[in-house]
XYZ file of C-alpha atoms in Angstrom:
363
model
C 26.892 27.881 -14.109
C 26.127 25.159 -11.532
C 23.924 27.504 -9.688
C 21.840 28.069 -12.845
C 21.512 24.455 -13.474
C 20.432 23.817 -9.799
C 17.931 26.756 -10.101
C 16.513 25.382 -13.382
C 16.224 22.002 -11.845
C 14.420 23.219 -8.749
C 12.123 25.362 -10.948
C 11.021 22.267 -12.871
C 10.538 20.194 -9.755
C 8.480 23.217 -8.385
C 6.325 23.117 -11.736
C 5.661 19.374 -11.318
C 4.653 19.916 -7.670
C 2.250 22.639 -8.702
C 0.745 20.497 -11.532
C 0.420 17.679 -8.995
C -1.477 19.794 -6.574
C -3.686 21.065 -9.303
C -4.324 17.561 -10.485
C -5.237 16.484 -6.933
C -7.577 19.485 -6.511
C -9.275 18.847 -9.882
C -9.717 15.147 -9.169
C -11.182 16.056 -5.670
C -13.678 18.525 -7.336
C -14.680 15.678 -9.736
C -15.295 13.304 -6.827
C -12.589 10.888 -7.752
C -11.825 8.434 -4.935
C -8.356 9.005 -3.336
C -8.149 12.236 -5.496
C -5.195 13.636 -3.446
C -3.227 10.433 -4.010
C -4.182 9.546 -7.602
C -3.772 13.089 -9.206
C -0.279 13.784 -7.695
C 0.808 10.245 -8.327
C -0.101 10.249 -12.020
C 1.341 13.631 -12.685
C 4.624 12.897 -10.857
C 4.997 9.446 -12.568
C 4.330 10.990 -15.919
C 7.003 13.706 -15.301
C 9.416 11.146 -13.995
C 8.991 8.859 -17.040
C 9.320 11.923 -19.318
C 12.717 12.608 -17.831
C 11.769 15.701 -15.731
C 13.346 15.907 -12.267
C 10.838 15.174 -9.502
C 10.875 15.520 -5.715
C 11.542 12.116 -4.295
C 12.010 12.686 -0.649
C 11.764 9.680 1.758
C 11.129 12.129 4.529
C 8.199 13.583 2.621
C 6.592 10.125 2.301
C 7.099 9.585 6.044
C 5.460 12.830 6.926
C 2.570 11.823 4.588
C 2.308 8.582 6.493
C 2.310 10.388 9.873
C -0.642 12.597 8.790
C -2.658 9.980 7.078
C -1.900 7.283 9.695
C -2.859 9.539 12.572
C -6.139 10.448 10.754
C -7.016 6.812 10.092
C -6.181 5.889 13.639
C -8.884 8.215 14.816
C -11.515 5.687 13.496
C -10.416 3.151 16.184
C -12.823 2.840 18.965
C -13.007 0.391 21.932
C -15.606 -1.663 20.044
C -13.289 -1.674 16.981
C -10.447 -2.965 19.084
C -12.728 -5.843 20.184
C -13.401 -6.745 16.612
C -9.687 -6.697 15.804
C -8.917 -9.281 18.504
C -11.867 -11.441 17.399
C -10.730 -11.612 13.774
C -6.853 -11.934 14.515
C -6.906 -15.652 13.313
C -8.539 -14.545 10.168
C -5.964 -11.818 9.568
C -3.085 -14.208 10.056
C -4.732 -16.639 7.601
C -5.130 -13.869 5.073
C -1.447 -12.979 5.310
C -0.571 -16.601 4.799
C -2.866 -16.824 1.832
C -1.356 -13.846 0.131
C 2.153 -15.246 0.523
C 1.112 -18.715 -0.749
C -0.830 -17.422 -3.727
C 1.929 -15.049 -4.631
C 4.444 -17.921 -4.524
C 2.296 -20.119 -6.832
C 1.765 -17.635 -9.490
C 5.399 -16.334 -9.305
C 6.327 -19.447 -11.286
C 4.499 -18.522 -14.489
C 5.309 -14.928 -13.841
C 9.041 -15.773 -13.859
C 8.721 -17.578 -17.165
C 6.621 -14.935 -18.901
C 8.862 -12.098 -17.632
C 12.140 -14.080 -18.227
C 13.469 -13.480 -14.878
C 14.795 -15.937 -12.205
C 12.397 -17.552 -9.743
C 13.830 -15.769 -6.690
C 13.342 -12.306 -8.379
C 9.849 -13.324 -9.466
C 8.679 -14.319 -5.981
C 9.810 -11.130 -4.250
C 8.498 -9.037 -7.101
C 4.911 -10.403 -6.659
C 4.802 -10.857 -2.852
C 2.767 -7.791 -1.417
C 5.237 -6.501 1.088
C 7.092 -3.140 1.718
C 8.234 -1.224 -1.333
C 11.769 -1.241 -0.377
C 11.792 -4.201 2.046
C 11.077 -6.813 -0.636
C 13.984 -5.474 -2.906
C 16.424 -5.474 0.068
C 15.400 -9.011 1.283
C 15.299 -10.361 -2.221
C 18.739 -8.937 -2.981
C 20.172 -10.680 0.166
C 18.794 -13.943 -1.160
C 20.481 -13.410 -4.611
C 17.589 -11.721 -6.506
C 17.809 -8.737 -8.864
C 16.602 -5.714 -6.846
C 15.621 -3.549 -9.881
C 12.786 -5.727 -11.190
C 11.554 -6.269 -7.604
C 11.478 -2.444 -6.808
C 9.766 -1.718 -10.115
C 7.258 -4.443 -9.659
C 6.384 -3.358 -6.152
C 5.903 0.219 -7.261
C 3.586 -0.880 -10.052
C 1.622 -3.057 -7.724
C 0.932 -0.174 -5.261
C 0.068 2.244 -8.062
C -2.156 -0.230 -9.941
C -4.132 -1.146 -6.827
C -4.631 2.507 -5.867
C -6.149 3.106 -9.334
C -8.208 -0.198 -9.520
C -9.710 -0.876 -6.029
C -11.949 2.123 -5.446
C -13.702 2.139 -8.905
C -13.967 -1.733 -8.844
C -15.587 -1.758 -5.300
C -17.889 1.088 -6.469
C -18.800 -0.700 -9.769
C -19.720 -3.872 -7.901
C -21.985 -1.818 -5.592
C -20.326 -3.058 -2.335
C -20.095 -0.068 -0.031
C -19.705 -0.646 3.605
C -22.210 2.129 4.526
C -20.230 3.184 7.599
C -19.928 6.853 7.799
C -16.543 8.481 8.648
C -16.761 9.458 12.383
C -17.044 13.207 12.558
C -19.354 13.819 15.547
C -16.781 15.943 17.252
C -15.952 18.125 14.204
C -12.379 18.976 13.494
C -9.666 18.518 16.141
C -8.870 21.522 18.205
C -5.184 22.712 17.929
C -4.263 21.215 21.323
C -5.899 17.860 20.339
C -4.053 17.942 17.047
C -0.764 18.592 18.734
C -1.514 15.763 21.200
C -2.365 13.511 18.272
C 0.805 14.218 16.285
C 2.901 14.070 19.431
C 1.597 10.703 20.423
C 2.020 9.381 16.935
C 5.711 10.522 16.713
C 6.331 8.866 20.193
C 4.925 5.563 18.910
C 6.897 5.899 15.684
C 10.090 6.516 17.783
C 9.385 3.264 19.848
C 8.810 1.233 16.723
C 12.053 2.622 15.183
C 13.945 1.535 18.337
C 12.491 -1.899 17.911
C 13.556 -1.839 14.192
C 9.943 -2.521 13.079
C 9.130 -2.379 9.422
C 6.765 0.504 8.178
C 7.326 2.282 11.541
C 5.962 5.679 10.322
C 2.620 4.317 9.164
C 1.998 1.763 11.857
C 3.254 4.188 14.589
C 0.954 6.861 13.392
C -1.948 4.413 13.345
C -1.206 3.340 16.915
C -0.874 6.874 18.123
C -4.193 7.867 16.677
C -5.917 4.650 17.710
C -4.705 4.965 21.186
C -5.986 8.496 21.808
C -9.347 7.675 19.954
C -9.862 4.292 21.810
C -9.224 5.955 25.159
C -11.517 8.892 24.134
C -8.828 11.380 24.774
C -9.600 13.165 21.425
C -12.947 13.341 19.506
C -13.041 14.503 16.058
C -11.201 14.330 12.712
C -8.049 15.861 11.315
C -8.484 19.112 9.410
C -8.940 18.265 5.809
C -6.047 20.385 4.500
C -3.579 18.306 6.661
C -5.271 15.099 5.534
C -5.081 16.100 1.969
C -1.398 17.122 2.350
C -0.536 13.639 3.731
C -2.185 12.011 0.761
C -0.387 14.381 -1.651
C 3.037 13.499 -0.060
C 2.323 9.770 -0.475
C 1.008 10.245 -3.960
C 4.135 12.055 -5.251
C 6.331 9.536 -3.408
C 4.766 6.599 -5.334
C 4.860 8.410 -8.603
C 8.586 9.382 -8.235
C 9.417 5.655 -8.223
C 8.688 5.316 -11.933
C 11.960 6.013 -13.578
C 12.427 6.192 -17.334
C 15.629 4.085 -17.282
C 13.830 1.234 -15.398
C 10.861 1.170 -17.714
C 12.948 1.137 -20.871
C 15.330 -1.500 -19.462
C 12.598 -3.804 -18.242
C 9.658 -3.394 -20.611
C 8.664 -7.056 -20.503
C 8.608 -7.098 -16.667
C 6.493 -3.885 -16.707
C 3.814 -5.545 -18.927
C 3.817 -8.972 -17.293
C 3.737 -7.615 -13.657
C 0.523 -5.613 -14.604
C -1.020 -8.903 -15.972
C 0.063 -10.912 -12.869
C -1.010 -8.368 -10.302
C -4.472 -8.435 -11.842
C -4.374 -12.207 -11.525
C -3.253 -11.956 -7.980
C -6.028 -9.440 -7.286
C -8.652 -11.741 -8.752
C -7.430 -14.736 -6.785
C -7.420 -12.791 -3.571
C -11.046 -11.613 -4.416
C -12.091 -15.227 -4.530
C -10.376 -15.671 -1.197
C -12.263 -12.752 0.050
C -15.539 -14.342 -1.043
C -14.652 -17.407 1.044
C -13.494 -15.273 3.970
C -16.815 -13.331 3.914
C -18.842 -16.508 3.761
C -16.993 -18.168 6.623
C -16.608 -15.327 8.998
C -19.542 -13.096 8.177
C -17.307 -10.046 7.599
C -19.116 -7.966 4.942
C -17.846 -8.490 1.398
C -16.685 -4.956 0.807
C -14.456 -5.039 3.940
C -13.251 -8.633 3.096
C -12.312 -7.560 -0.392
C -10.226 -4.637 0.578
C -8.677 -6.492 3.605
C -7.552 -9.216 1.199
C -6.367 -7.004 -1.546
C -2.590 -6.903 -2.271
C -2.445 -3.168 -2.117
C -0.269 -1.052 0.266
C -1.167 -0.377 3.866
C -1.517 3.273 3.623
C -3.319 3.272 0.361
C -5.825 0.509 1.244
C -6.525 2.052 4.606
C -7.268 5.346 2.860
C -9.528 3.532 0.343
C -11.556 1.969 3.297
C -12.126 5.549 4.722
C -13.081 7.101 1.377
C -15.509 4.267 0.564
C -17.105 4.156 4.113
C -15.920 0.558 4.965
C -14.875 -0.730 8.255
C -11.616 1.260 8.457
C -10.281 -0.202 11.661
C -10.840 -3.754 10.548
C -9.373 -3.243 6.971
C -6.398 -1.392 8.468
C -5.797 -4.189 11.052
C -5.816 -6.756 8.236
C -3.129 -4.810 6.419
C -1.111 -4.137 9.447
C -1.014 -7.921 10.238
C -0.150 -8.707 6.694
C 2.577 -6.053 6.581
C 4.173 -7.550 9.667
C 3.964 -11.163 8.737
C 5.020 -10.551 5.060
C 8.023 -8.322 5.924
C 9.051 -10.604 8.930
C 8.511 -14.001 7.320
C 8.855 -13.678 3.549
C 12.378 -14.990 3.528
C 11.718 -18.055 5.703
C 8.473 -18.697 3.684
C 10.523 -18.484 0.352
C 13.089 -21.028 1.693
C 10.322 -23.272 2.982
C 8.524 -23.166 -0.392
C 11.849 -23.956 -2.229
C 12.668 -26.782 0.224
C 9.284 -28.554 -0.176
C 9.504 -28.239 -3.905
C 6.467 -25.855 -4.335
C 8.132 -23.852 -7.285
C 9.281 -27.042 -8.910
C 5.856 -28.598 -8.646
C 4.068 -25.547 -10.020
C 6.643 -25.425 -12.800
C 5.888 -29.147 -13.716
C 2.149 -28.288 -13.884
C 2.897 -25.283 -16.177
C 4.946 -27.614 -18.509
C 2.086 -30.106 -18.509
C -0.496 -27.481 -19.494
C 1.817 -25.976 -22.031
C 2.149 -29.298 -23.995
C 0.027 -29.495 -27.148
């Protein structure tokens, strides 16, 4: 009996995976940006919310990050590395701005969602999907709204950023490097081996997001030193996106959505507000630094590292620069969110913003 149940469960999981792959292929044929992330993500999320079992493998997401990160890393050249060093202060400032703006709007978000301030702060701060829930829980926050909010943030930005940038007509005009054609099997093995070695080093150092950042470093190292010349075979690149897409979709569980409906609605509203405020910051960043508006917009967006790096590649933006901005933000947010939260609380930031909210709420 148990064997039949297991067989039926795996049959339904396989059916969802087949539908997800079909959706990715159809979206790709239709020319949808990030087709192999969006199609599988939407199908998997819908199946999970409907109560169907889905494949939610942490290892699968990690392998997806290995493939995607290695592919994106191939965009790094010696000239791109020079640009990254040049804009490092702007990257740090952007990470700080993201944390500060998130802290400010977390106050009205807490009130609108009817959750405590600590939970609201870690729900909105654009950090790692699991890291924010773990750090927040250690500080006394409720991890469930945080995990749900972070999943909604990543999924929402994947859906919004590509069409928004295309609608505004801000295309970076930088073609994806493909002069060398597809990587030869030996080059591909060297690429994945170097990426895995970099991942192993970062895991030993207990670095956050080791799989994505390690893969980026592996690909960037080989491309920057001109040891490889070309691009990853598209089937592997699409497979990496597929694994990331289904991993995001699997995070949407029916029980969480039904238990926290108000948080679901409010986090969508406030993520849109956060995105708008960071777009205003991107306008300032572009004006002050001379970085093109398209790259500045994506560099400042509160989306996830893997997803925004992919978006940069699909929309022909400065992939190395956008990726570097998100790597720096990922490091700073995951490393310094807790000290920043305690600092904001100590200096009375949340209390001050709350007083302003009370003043504006009075008739």
